[in-house]
Structures are given as structure tokens and as C-alpha cells.
Amino acid sequence: MRTYHCFWLLFWAGQPHQSFLTPLSKRTSGFPEKEKVLVLSGNSRQDLHRSKRSWMWNQFFLLEEYTGTDYQYVGKLHSDQDKGDGSLKYILSGDGAGDLFIINENTGDIQATKRLDREEKPVYILRAQAVNRRTGRPVEPESEFIIKIHDINDNEPMFTKDVYNASIPEMSDVGTFVVQVTATDADDPTYGNSAKVVYSILQGQPYFSVESETGIIKTALLNMDRENREQYQVVIQAKDMGGQMGGLSGTTTVNITLTDVNDNPPRFPQSTYQFRAPESTPLDSPVGRIKANDADVDENAEIEYSITEGDGYDMFGITTDKDTQEGIITVKKALDFESKNLYILKVEATNTHVDPRFLYLGPFKDSATVRIQVEDVDEPPMFSRPAYIMEVKEDVPLNSVIGTVTAQDPDAAKNPVKYSVDRHTDMDRVFNINSGNGSIFTSKPLDRETLLWHNITVIAAEINNPKQSSRVPVFIKVLDVNDNAPEFAMFYETFVCENAKAEQLIQTLSAVDKDDSYNGHQFSFSLAPEAASSSNFTLQDNRDNTAGIFTRKTRYNRHETSTYFLPVVISDNDYPIQSSTETVTIRVCACDHRGKMLSCNAEALIHPTGLSTGALIAILLCIIILLVTVVLFAALRRQRKKEPLIISKEDIRDNIVSYNDEGGGEEDTQAFDIGTLRNPEAIDDNKLRRDIVPETLFLPRRTATARDNTDVRDFINQRLKENDTDPTAPPYDSLATYAYEGNGSVAESLSSLESVTTDGDQDYDYLSDWGPRFKKLADMYGSMDSDKDS
């Protein structure tokens, strides 16, 4: 008989609540069941068995959330090669081996060291092996088995939201969907009822209900009114284990809001309203406000007001204030207390958005009565017309009445009225008015040709209260009368040729009249009686408001008569007839055979001498250009700076100016007069600096005259002090020469005044060491020494 080395995994049935084994397959060998083992050998994992084994196992079940104080026992590993002498060692590897699961290497007992949570990891895959303790070589092939964590009901249902918010319209039917809540359970849904959730309502009845399996919340009460209650808070419970006793549960809150529908008509809080309005209330001004209450909100509470009937239907109007939903009653026509002092209106308020579903509740409108009492006020006088139009002839005599205006006090007192003309509209005081009866009359002559219309304003004021006044415009039209004689349309000056023939047309005349003619002007032309018989010309009236001048003889001589003056009489046909005498000037000129004028004594008028307009304009432009050039040249010369005497790139006002004049010392009284220094009176007051442009001219300071016996050193110190304190001194460093040099100078004296005191020639080579400023001086004195040596 062959011997098989087997590795047994034994399940201890004595601990049914801690671990379990599940059979892989059932074998029918006919032998009674003795023990449950899993036998694996080699790599083929074929099931090896002895005749006494009828079940084989390869997985364990372990309860989660073990609460005991000891390690939780899982199972036992055993090998056929284990003789109990401690020569074999059991090794466990895989998920959690050594940390979560440990094995007794001598006995093969497996234990769990920590509480297991199926929700974290439901399955652990492990491998077991038996090895020789001395050699470390395996005596059995490695076998794999599974530990499944058996679920217990340790997780309560959790809702997807802590708080749900939902809304439904008020007055909804029973069973109206509101919202669906959802809860999940982390337990194993395939094992028992640990994850089977059932919903129920804890708070919110009898208004709402919830379906136990779906979590759908529905309305449970009919006609829930938002105006009675708007907010509802419903608490929903989700319980596992199918809602049975001992199941875990979780809750959530559902806030349900009833939204508004138009189920309430507007209602006036009172049936009658009373207002007062002064009769002077301006048009479109508010008289009062009324409001109908509507329990709905937003657009469902919008109201439109209207005046349906009443004796003030056309006197008043009503509009809706969109912000307050009030009806504003306004004045449409002017009120008059004396005509009517009480108006009764019927005002209706109607919803603008009516829901047809709730029409059965009644009409969604209401009405109220409005009484408006008109109050009397002291009104200004009222004219009988809004404007007056009057006509007057321009030749009317002064103080003639041309029309009358009428105004009266509309109040019951009927106060007397006085009239006046607004002089801002009649600055020339052409018209005046009778203050008692309102008759307008002329105070100055009128002339239609000067001004056709006069627009004045008449003021009517109460005598007892002048502040109560009113105005009315008066338009006065001046009518025309025939008071202007016709005259030539232009000044006529013509010529006649010396070789002219008789009955030759030389000029056509026309006339105008300032007067207005309704039927058109009709002018007649004729020669004056004094010229009709003796004139060298004839006049022909064309009967169309024109006339022609014709020659009466064949030839004219300009040397005998150079100019003819022909008087013409022009008359109109209006009443009274007006006429005037106009003169036509006719000059005699020499003409060619075609009648074109060549020359005459009127040549100066026909051919004006002198320059043409274009030439005059050209000359004027040349003169303007010349003047502009002169002005610019003068401005540039004034802006040009004078060139200073000292020109240097490093000009710091420490320059030596050579005047090519050398004095003879103190003994030389001819070359330089020191009295000038001693007597400031001798200084030329007008002498200014020549190296800069003076900006401001100061009056020269007068200093005291020095005494004749004053020492030069004291004199110079005195003048130095005066210059230091002089406000007119230039604001920069200047070199002031006082013709004196003190002792102790490094350069010693450079003046020729001390040259006589030297015993011998000086060496000026040191000047070359003083820098470039003294280079020229060193060259000058160096060259002098070389000349002496030569």
C-alpha cells in the first residue's frame, strides 16, 4: 500500500460561533463521516483521501467584530508527517499573515489578533506549509486556503443627505409626489436582512406619508393651505433587518415648503373711502390711495384697479403702484368747486393672474366706493377766452379802442378785477388798457409796414388780493391802409446815343408799393406836366405796372446837352389814390453803328477809373504781409541775448579782463585818479555791467564820502562791507578789483605796483606748476626772461 504525505486542515466544531468550514465537494465513498479535512499534496492540487474521509475543506468563515478578550481562534493546520516530536514547523503567509493572523508553528493553530470588519475587507487569501525544523526544507507542498469574514448587522442605514428640501404647490391633491429619500446600508446585502432597509415616517403626519420600500414622500392631506401654514418638517426613518425588532436605523429631515397659488381673491378692508382735493390740484396729481388685500404673494397678489362707474368717471383716473399694489387716484381734468364739489366713484380691484382651477371659489375681484370732496380755494381771475385776436387799422387815431378783454373771479365772493398790460411785452407802450373794464386802446401811431403783429400780455388781478392774478395773450394785427405812394423799384440812370433814331426804346421802368393790395397793385405812369410838352423823350404806359421811355427826335448832341432829367409821375388805383414823382437820369453818349456806347461825359460812371477790386485786394495782402514780417523781426531782436564780454566754457566769474592799460603805481597821478574811489558821487549812475543782461534796475546806493586821509586798506574794507550788505549786488561770485592786494598771498603780488620794490629779476618758472589757468601767463613771463638772456 502506497503512503501519502498529507497536510490536514482540521475544523474544530466545538466553536461554532467563531469559525466555520465549507465543503468543496461531496464524495460518495460509502464510509461513515469521521472528520473534515482538506488534503492537498504536490502541485496538481488533486484531492487525496483515505477511506475514512468523506468531506474536504478549503475555506473558513470568521465572524466580524469579535469582542472577546482573547485572540479569536480560526482553525488548525496538521500534516501527516507530524509525529508530535517537534521536528516540523508550520509557516503561514498571505493576506495579514504575521500581523492580523498568526500561527503556532508547533501545533498549527491559527488565530486572529484583531477585530475584523467585513466592510473593510471581506476575504483574506492565505498559504500554509510545513517545513523540517532542522533543514528548513518543506515536507509538504504549499497549500492555499480562504478566510471569509462573516457579516453581522453592525452598520445602520445612512441617508445620502442630512437634510432634504422640497416644495409643492398648496391645495395639491392627496398622493402628490413631494420628494424621494434614499438610505444605504454598508452590510452584506447577500447575507440575511442586514442590508434590507425599510422607510417609515416619524414626524409629519397626517400631512405626508412615505412608501416603505422606495422612500417616496407624498401628500396625505387634502387642500393644505399655504396661508394657514407654509413650512413643514418631516422626519423619515430608515431601518435595516427589514424593519424587524433589533434592526439598526438612521433618520433624516425633510423641509417641505408649500408654494403659493392664486386661490385668494383681493378684498377691500372697507367698503367706502373718502378723500379731499383742493380745486387747484394740478392735473395728474394724486388725490389718495386705496388698497385691496390679497393673501397670496408675488404675481398671484398683483392687482389691477379701475374706475367702473360714477359721476367722476372722466374727471379722475386710477393707476397701480407695482411696489405696494396700491391704487393711486389722480386728477384727469381741472376741478372747479363752484361747478361741482362732490364726486362719487366705484373702484374695482381685480387679480391679473387668475388660476382657472380655483374659479369655483368665487370671482377674483372686489369693489369699493370712493367719495372725493372738492375744497374751495381762492382762485385767480379767469379770462373768458384762452387768447384774444384783435384787428386795427394803421391810420386809427390815438386813444382809439380796438378791443376788450374780460375776466372775473371764479370764487363765490366775486371779487372785483383790475387789468394791466405786461410792459415786458409792450416795451414801446404802443397800447394801453382801461384797468376797470379791460378795453385796449392805442397810445402811439401804428404803421403796418414797420410791424404787422403786436403780441402783448394782459394781466387780470383781484383788487383785494393782487397776488391772485392770471395772464392772457392778446394778438393785435395792424390792417393796411393806402398811405404809401408807389415808387421806382430801383434808381434809373440810362443813356441815349447821339445817333439815336426817333421812337427808339432806351429804358423800361417798373414800380413798387409798400402798401398791401388784396387785388394786386395797378400802377399808372405819365410824364410830369412841366415835361410833357417840352421833353425830348416820350413815356408809354404798358398797363402791366411797367412803362417805356422812347426818343422823340432823331439826333442828340452831347456837347449841347450832356444830361437830361425826366420827371415821371407814378400813381396807384387804391383809395385814397397815392402818387409820387420820380426822376430818370438820361446821359447823351457816343455810340457805334450797333448802338454800343463808346464814350460820353458820363464815362466816369460807366467806366470807372482806378484799380480793380482784385488789384486792391492784392495790394492790401502785400501790406499785411510786410507788417507781419516787421513785427516778427522786431520780436526776434528783442528776444536775442547780448553777447557777454567774457566767453568761456568754464566761466565761473573768476576771470581776469585785460584792458591793455598799466598804471604807473601810486606815484603816477596822471594815469589813474584815486579820487574816483574816494568819491562815490563821481560814479556814473547809468553805467551797468556789460557781460550780462540786467534783469532789474535798482537805484544806486549812495555811500558816505571817504575822508582824504583815509588809508587805502580801511577804504577797501569799508567798500567790501558795503557790497556784502548791498541787496542790489549780483547773486553770484564776482571779481571786484580795489587796486590793493594784501600780504601773505601764495602767488605773491602779480601787480606792477610792487615791481619797483624788487632788487633783482624774479624767476617766473613756478607759474608753470600752477596749472593750465596760468599757462599763458607763464609763457608770457618766460619769454621775457629768455629775451633778457639773449
Coordinates of N, CA, C and O in Angstrom, one line a residue, residues 284-417:
D284 N -52.9 115.2 -13.1 CA -52.1 114.1 -12.9 C -51.6 114.0 -11.5 O -50.7 113.2 -11.2
S285 N -52.0 114.9 -10.6 CA -51.6 114.8 -9.2 C -52.4 113.8 -8.4 O -53.6 113.7 -8.7
P286 N -51.8 113.1 -7.4 CA -52.6 112.1 -6.7 C -53.5 112.8 -5.7 O -53.2 113.8 -5.1
V287 N -54.7 112.2 -5.6 CA -55.7 112.6 -4.6 C -55.7 111.7 -3.4 O -55.8 112.2 -2.2
G288 N -55.5 110.4 -3.6 CA -55.5 109.4 -2.5 C -55.1 108.1 -2.9 O -55.0 107.8 -4.2
R289 N -54.9 107.1 -2.0 CA -54.5 105.8 -2.3 C -55.5 104.8 -1.6 O -55.9 105.0 -0.4
I290 N -55.8 103.7 -2.3 CA -56.6 102.7 -1.7 C -55.9 101.4 -2.0 O -55.1 101.2 -3.0
K291 N -56.2 100.4 -1.2 CA -55.5 99.1 -1.3 C -56.5 97.9 -1.0 O -57.1 97.9 0.1
A292 N -56.5 97.0 -1.9 CA -57.2 95.7 -1.6 C -56.2 94.7 -1.2 O -55.2 94.5 -1.8
N293 N -56.5 93.9 -0.1 CA -55.6 93.0 0.4 C -55.8 91.6 -0.3 O -56.9 91.2 -0.6
D294 N -54.7 91.0 -0.6 CA -54.7 89.7 -1.2 C -53.7 88.8 -0.4 O -52.5 89.1 -0.2
A295 N -54.2 87.6 0.1 CA -53.4 86.8 1.0 C -52.3 86.1 0.2 O -51.4 85.5 0.8
D296 N -52.4 86.1 -1.1 CA -51.4 85.4 -2.0 C -50.1 86.3 -2.0 O -50.1 87.4 -1.5
V297 N -49.1 85.8 -2.7 CA -47.9 86.5 -2.8 C -47.4 86.5 -4.2 O -47.9 85.8 -5.1
D298 N -46.4 87.4 -4.5 CA -45.8 87.5 -5.8 C -46.8 87.9 -6.8 O -47.7 88.7 -6.6
E299 N -46.7 87.2 -8.0 CA -47.6 87.6 -9.1 C -49.0 87.2 -8.8 O -49.9 87.8 -9.4
N300 N -49.2 86.3 -7.9 CA -50.6 85.9 -7.6 C -51.3 87.0 -6.8 O -52.6 87.0 -6.6
A301 N -50.5 87.9 -6.2 CA -51.1 89.0 -5.5 C -51.2 90.3 -6.3 O -51.5 91.4 -5.7
E302 N -50.8 90.3 -7.5 CA -50.8 91.5 -8.4 C -52.3 91.9 -8.7 O -53.1 91.0 -9.0
I303 N -52.5 93.2 -8.5 CA -53.9 93.7 -8.6 C -53.9 94.8 -9.6 O -53.0 95.6 -9.7
E304 N -55.0 94.9 -10.4 CA -55.2 96.0 -11.3 C -56.5 96.7 -10.9 O -57.6 96.1 -10.7
Y305 N -56.4 98.1 -10.7 CA -57.5 98.9 -10.3 C -58.1 99.6 -11.5 O -57.4 100.0 -12.4
S306 N -59.4 99.8 -11.4 CA -60.1 100.5 -12.5 C -61.4 101.2 -11.9 O -61.9 100.8 -10.9
I307 N -61.8 102.3 -12.5 CA -63.0 103.0 -12.2 C -64.1 102.5 -13.1 O -64.0 102.7 -14.3
T308 N -65.0 101.9 -12.5 CA -66.1 101.3 -13.4 C -67.3 102.2 -13.6 O -67.9 102.1 -14.7
E309 N -67.6 103.0 -12.7 CA -68.8 103.9 -12.8 C -68.7 105.0 -11.8 O -67.8 105.0 -10.9
G310 N -69.6 106.0 -11.9 CA -69.6 107.2 -11.1 C -69.6 108.5 -11.8 O -69.3 108.5 -13.0
D311 N -70.1 109.5 -11.2 CA -70.2 110.8 -11.8 C -68.8 111.5 -12.1 O -68.7 112.5 -12.8
G312 N -67.7 110.9 -11.5 CA -66.4 111.4 -11.7 C -65.6 110.5 -12.6 O -64.3 110.5 -12.5
Y313 N -66.3 109.7 -13.4 CA -65.6 108.7 -14.3 C -64.6 109.4 -15.2 O -63.5 108.8 -15.4
D314 N -64.9 110.5 -15.8 CA -64.0 111.2 -16.7 C -63.1 112.3 -16.0 O -62.3 112.9 -16.6
M315 N -63.4 112.5 -14.7 CA -62.6 113.5 -14.0 C -61.4 113.0 -13.3 O -60.4 113.7 -13.1
F316 N -61.4 111.7 -13.0 CA -60.4 111.1 -12.2 C -59.9 109.8 -12.9 O -60.6 109.2 -13.7
G317 N -58.7 109.4 -12.6 CA -58.1 108.1 -13.1 C -57.4 107.4 -12.0 O -57.2 108.0 -10.9
I318 N -57.1 106.1 -12.2 CA -56.5 105.3 -11.1 C -55.4 104.4 -11.8 O -55.7 103.9 -12.8
T319 N -54.3 104.4 -11.1 CA -53.2 103.5 -11.6 C -52.7 102.7 -10.4 O -53.1 102.9 -9.2
T320 N -52.0 101.6 -10.7 CA -51.5 100.7 -9.7 C -50.0 100.9 -9.4 O -49.2 101.0 -10.3
D321 N -49.7 101.0 -8.1 CA -48.3 101.1 -7.7 C -47.8 99.7 -7.7 O -48.2 98.9 -6.8
K322 N -46.8 99.4 -8.5 CA -46.3 98.0 -8.7 C -45.6 97.5 -7.4 O -45.5 96.3 -7.1
D323 N -45.1 98.5 -6.6 CA -44.3 98.1 -5.4 C -45.2 97.8 -4.3 O -45.0 96.8 -3.5
T324 N -46.2 98.6 -4.1 CA -47.1 98.4 -2.9 C -48.5 97.8 -3.3 O -49.3 97.5 -2.4
Q325 N -48.8 97.6 -4.6 CA -50.1 97.1 -5.0 C -51.2 98.0 -4.5 O -52.3 97.5 -4.2
E326 N -51.0 99.3 -4.5 CA -52.0 100.3 -4.1 C -52.6 100.9 -5.4 O -51.9 101.1 -6.4
G327 N -53.8 101.3 -5.3 CA -54.4 102.1 -6.3 C -54.3 103.6 -6.1 O -54.7 104.1 -5.0
I328 N -53.7 104.3 -7.0 CA -53.5 105.8 -6.8 C -54.5 106.5 -7.7 O -54.5 106.4 -8.9
I329 N -55.3 107.3 -7.0 CA -56.4 108.1 -7.7 C -55.8 109.4 -8.1 O -55.2 110.1 -7.2
T330 N -55.8 109.8 -9.3 CA -55.2 111.1 -9.8 C -56.3 111.9 -10.5 O -57.4 111.4 -10.9
V331 N -56.0 113.2 -10.7 CA -56.9 114.1 -11.3 C -56.6 114.1 -12.8 O -55.5 114.3 -13.3
K332 N -57.7 113.9 -13.6 CA -57.6 113.9 -15.1 C -58.0 115.3 -15.7 O -57.4 115.7 -16.7
K333 N -59.0 115.9 -15.1 CA -59.4 117.2 -15.6 C -59.5 118.2 -14.4 O -59.5 117.8 -13.2
A334 N -59.4 119.5 -14.8 CA -59.3 120.5 -13.7 C -60.6 120.5 -12.9 O -61.7 120.4 -13.4
L335 N -60.4 120.7 -11.6 CA -61.6 120.7 -10.7 C -62.1 122.1 -10.5 O -61.3 123.1 -10.5
D336 N -63.3 122.2 -10.2 CA -64.0 123.6 -10.0 C -65.0 123.4 -8.9 O -66.0 122.8 -9.1
F337 N -64.7 124.0 -7.8 CA -65.6 123.9 -6.6 C -66.9 124.5 -6.9 O -68.0 124.0 -6.5
E338 N -66.9 125.6 -7.7 CA -68.2 126.3 -8.0 C -69.1 125.5 -8.9 O -70.3 125.6 -8.9
S339 N -68.5 124.7 -9.7 CA -69.3 123.8 -10.7 C -69.7 122.6 -10.0 O -70.9 122.2 -10.1
K340 N -68.9 121.8 -9.3 CA -69.2 120.6 -8.6 C -68.2 120.3 -7.5 O -67.0 120.4 -7.7
N341 N -68.7 120.1 -6.3 CA -67.8 119.9 -5.2 C -67.8 118.5 -4.6 O -67.2 118.3 -3.6
L342 N -68.5 117.5 -5.2 CA -68.5 116.2 -4.7 C -68.6 115.2 -5.9 O -69.5 115.4 -6.8
Y343 N -67.7 114.2 -5.8 CA -67.7 113.2 -6.9 C -67.7 111.8 -6.2 O -67.1 111.6 -5.1
I344 N -68.5 110.9 -6.7 CA -68.7 109.5 -6.2 C -68.2 108.5 -7.3 O -68.7 108.6 -8.4
L345 N -67.2 107.7 -6.9 CA -66.6 106.8 -7.9 C -66.8 105.3 -7.3 O -66.9 105.1 -6.1
K346 N -66.9 104.4 -8.2 CA -66.8 103.0 -7.9 C -65.6 102.4 -8.5 O -65.3 102.4 -9.7
V347 N -64.7 101.9 -7.6 CA -63.4 101.4 -7.9 C -63.4 99.9 -7.8 O -63.9 99.3 -6.8
E348 N -62.8 99.2 -8.8 CA -62.8 97.7 -8.8 C -61.3 97.2 -8.8 O -60.5 97.8 -9.5
A349 N -61.0 96.2 -7.9 CA -59.7 95.6 -7.9 C -59.8 94.2 -8.4 O -60.6 93.4 -7.9
T350 N -58.9 93.8 -9.3 CA -59.0 92.5 -10.0 C -57.6 91.9 -10.0 O -56.6 92.6 -10.3
N351 N -57.5 90.6 -9.8 CA -56.3 89.9 -9.9 C -55.9 89.8 -11.4 O -56.7 89.6 -12.3
T352 N -54.6 90.0 -11.7 CA -54.2 90.0 -13.1 C -53.8 88.6 -13.5 O -53.8 88.3 -14.7
H353 N -53.5 87.7 -12.6 CA -53.2 86.3 -12.9 C -54.2 85.4 -12.2 O -54.0 85.1 -11.0
V354 N -55.2 84.9 -12.9 CA -56.3 84.1 -12.3 C -56.0 82.7 -12.7 O -55.7 82.3 -13.9
D355 N -56.1 81.8 -11.7 CA -55.9 80.3 -11.9 C -57.3 79.7 -12.2 O -58.1 79.7 -11.3
P356 N -57.5 79.1 -13.3 CA -58.9 78.6 -13.6 C -59.3 77.5 -12.7 O -60.5 77.2 -12.5
R357 N -58.3 76.8 -12.0 CA -58.7 75.7 -11.1 C -59.4 76.1 -9.9 O -60.1 75.3 -9.3
F358 N -59.3 77.4 -9.6 CA -59.9 77.9 -8.3 C -61.0 78.9 -8.6 O -61.4 79.7 -7.7
L359 N -61.5 78.9 -9.8 CA -62.7 79.8 -10.1 C -63.9 79.5 -9.3 O -64.8 80.3 -9.1
Y360 N -64.0 78.2 -8.9 CA -65.1 77.8 -8.1 C -65.2 78.5 -6.7 O -66.2 78.6 -6.1
L361 N -64.0 79.1 -6.3 CA -64.0 79.8 -5.0 C -64.7 81.2 -5.1 O -64.9 81.8 -4.1
G362 N -65.0 81.6 -6.3 CA -65.7 82.9 -6.4 C -65.0 83.8 -7.4 O -63.9 83.6 -7.8
P363 N -65.6 85.0 -7.7 CA -64.9 86.0 -8.6 C -63.6 86.6 -7.9 O -63.7 86.9 -6.7
F364 N -62.6 86.7 -8.7 CA -61.3 87.2 -8.1 C -61.2 88.7 -8.3 O -60.3 89.2 -8.9
K365 N -62.2 89.4 -7.8 CA -62.2 90.8 -7.8 C -63.1 91.3 -6.7 O -64.0 90.6 -6.1
D366 N -63.0 92.6 -6.4 CA -63.8 93.3 -5.3 C -63.9 94.7 -5.7 O -63.1 95.3 -6.5
S367 N -64.9 95.4 -5.2 CA -65.2 96.8 -5.5 C -65.4 97.6 -4.2 O -65.8 97.0 -3.2
A368 N -65.2 98.9 -4.3 CA -65.4 99.8 -3.2 C -65.8 101.2 -3.7 O -65.6 101.5 -4.9
T369 N -66.5 102.0 -2.9 CA -67.0 103.3 -3.3 C -66.0 104.3 -2.7 O -65.5 104.3 -1.6
V370 N -65.7 105.3 -3.6 CA -64.7 106.4 -3.3 C -65.5 107.7 -3.4 O -66.0 108.0 -4.5
R371 N -65.5 108.5 -2.3 CA -66.1 109.8 -2.3 C -65.0 110.9 -2.3 O -64.2 110.8 -1.4
I372 N -65.0 111.8 -3.2 CA -64.0 112.8 -3.3 C -64.7 114.2 -3.1 O -65.5 114.6 -3.9
Q373 N -64.3 114.9 -2.1 CA -64.8 116.2 -1.8 C -63.9 117.3 -2.3 O -62.7 117.3 -2.0
V374 N -64.4 118.2 -3.2 CA -63.6 119.3 -3.7 C -63.7 120.4 -2.8 O -64.8 120.9 -2.4
E375 N -62.5 121.0 -2.4 CA -62.4 122.1 -1.5 C -62.2 123.4 -2.2 O -61.5 123.4 -3.2
D376 N -62.8 124.4 -1.7 CA -62.7 125.7 -2.4 C -61.4 126.4 -2.0 O -61.0 126.3 -0.8
V377 N -60.8 127.0 -3.0 CA -59.6 127.8 -2.7 C -59.7 129.1 -3.4 O -60.6 129.3 -4.3
D378 N -59.0 130.1 -3.0 CA -59.0 131.4 -3.6 C -58.3 131.4 -4.9 O -57.1 131.3 -5.0
E379 N -59.1 131.4 -6.0 CA -58.5 131.3 -7.3 C -58.3 132.6 -8.0 O -59.0 133.6 -7.7
P380 N -57.3 132.7 -8.9 CA -57.1 133.9 -9.7 C -58.2 134.1 -10.7 O -59.0 133.2 -11.0
P381 N -58.4 135.4 -11.1 CA -59.4 135.6 -12.1 C -59.2 134.8 -13.4 O -58.1 134.4 -13.8
M382 N -60.4 134.5 -14.0 CA -60.4 133.7 -15.2 C -60.9 134.5 -16.4 O -61.9 135.2 -16.3
F383 N -60.1 134.5 -17.5 CA -60.5 135.2 -18.7 C -61.6 134.4 -19.4 O -61.6 133.2 -19.3
S384 N -62.3 135.1 -20.2 CA -63.4 134.5 -20.9 C -62.9 133.7 -22.1 O -63.6 132.8 -22.6
R385 N -61.6 134.0 -22.5 CA -61.0 133.2 -23.6 C -59.6 132.9 -23.3 O -59.0 133.6 -22.5
P386 N -59.1 131.8 -23.8 CA -57.6 131.5 -23.6 C -56.7 132.4 -24.3 O -55.6 132.6 -23.9
A387 N -57.2 133.1 -25.4 CA -56.4 134.1 -26.1 C -57.3 135.0 -26.9 O -58.5 134.6 -27.2
Y388 N -56.9 136.2 -27.2 CA -57.7 137.2 -27.9 C -56.9 137.6 -29.2 O -55.7 137.8 -29.1
I389 N -57.7 137.7 -30.3 CA -57.1 138.2 -31.5 C -57.9 139.5 -31.9 O -59.2 139.4 -32.0
M390 N -57.2 140.6 -32.1 CA -57.8 141.8 -32.5 C -57.2 142.4 -33.7 O -56.1 142.1 -34.1
E391 N -58.0 143.3 -34.4 CA -57.5 143.9 -35.6 C -57.7 145.4 -35.5 O -58.8 145.9 -34.9
V392 N -56.8 146.2 -36.1 CA -56.9 147.6 -36.0 C -56.2 148.2 -37.3 O -55.2 147.7 -37.7
K393 N -56.8 149.3 -37.8 CA -56.2 149.9 -39.0 C -55.0 150.8 -38.6 O -55.0 151.3 -37.5
E394 N -54.1 150.9 -39.4 CA -52.9 151.6 -39.1 C -53.1 153.1 -39.0 O -52.3 153.8 -38.3
D395 N -54.1 153.6 -39.6 CA -54.4 155.1 -39.5 C -55.4 155.4 -38.4 O -55.9 156.5 -38.4
V396 N -55.6 154.5 -37.5 CA -56.6 154.8 -36.4 C -56.1 155.9 -35.6 O -54.9 156.0 -35.3
P397 N -56.9 156.8 -35.1 CA -56.5 157.9 -34.2 C -56.0 157.4 -32.9 O -56.3 156.3 -32.5
L398 N -55.2 158.2 -32.2 CA -54.7 157.8 -30.9 C -55.9 157.7 -29.9 O -56.9 158.4 -30.1
N399 N -55.7 156.8 -28.9 CA -56.7 156.6 -27.9 C -57.9 155.9 -28.4 O -59.0 156.0 -27.8
S400 N -57.8 155.3 -29.6 CA -59.0 154.6 -30.1 C -59.0 153.2 -29.5 O -58.0 152.5 -29.4
V401 N -60.2 152.7 -29.1 CA -60.4 151.4 -28.5 C -60.4 150.4 -29.6 O -61.1 150.5 -30.6
I402 N -59.6 149.4 -29.5 CA -59.5 148.3 -30.5 C -60.1 147.0 -30.1 O -60.3 146.1 -30.9
G403 N -60.4 146.8 -28.8 CA -61.0 145.6 -28.3 C -61.0 145.5 -26.8 O -60.5 146.4 -26.1
T404 N -61.7 144.5 -26.3 CA -61.9 144.4 -24.8 C -61.7 143.0 -24.4 O -62.1 142.0 -25.1
V405 N -61.0 142.8 -23.2 CA -60.8 141.5 -22.6 C -61.6 141.5 -21.4 O -61.9 142.5 -20.7
T406 N -62.1 140.3 -21.0 CA -63.0 140.2 -19.9 C -62.5 139.0 -19.0 O -62.2 137.9 -19.5
A407 N -62.4 139.3 -17.7 CA -62.0 138.3 -16.7 C -62.8 138.5 -15.4 O -63.2 139.7 -15.1
Q408 N -63.1 137.5 -14.7 CA -63.9 137.6 -13.5 C -63.4 136.6 -12.4 O -62.8 135.6 -12.8
D409 N -63.6 136.8 -11.2 CA -63.2 136.0 -10.1 C -64.2 134.8 -10.1 O -65.4 134.9 -9.9
P410 N -63.6 133.5 -10.2 CA -64.5 132.3 -10.2 C -65.0 132.0 -8.9 O -65.9 131.1 -8.7
D411 N -64.5 132.6 -7.8 CA -64.9 132.2 -6.4 C -66.3 132.8 -6.2 O -66.8 133.7 -6.9
A412 N -66.9 132.3 -5.1 CA -68.2 132.7 -4.8 C -68.2 134.2 -4.3 O -69.2 134.9 -4.5
A413 N -67.1 134.7 -3.9 CA -67.0 136.1 -3.4 C -67.1 137.1 -4.6 O -67.5 138.2 -4.4
K414 N -66.7 136.7 -5.8 CA -66.7 137.5 -7.0 C -66.0 138.8 -6.7 O -66.6 139.9 -6.8
N415 N -64.8 138.8 -6.3 CA -64.0 140.0 -6.0 C -63.8 140.7 -7.3 O -63.6 140.2 -8.4
P416 N -63.8 142.1 -7.2 CA -63.5 142.9 -8.4 C -62.1 142.7 -9.0 O -61.2 142.3 -8.3
V417 N -62.0 142.9 -10.3 CA -60.7 142.7 -11.0 C -60.2 143.9 -11.7 O -61.0 144.8 -12.2

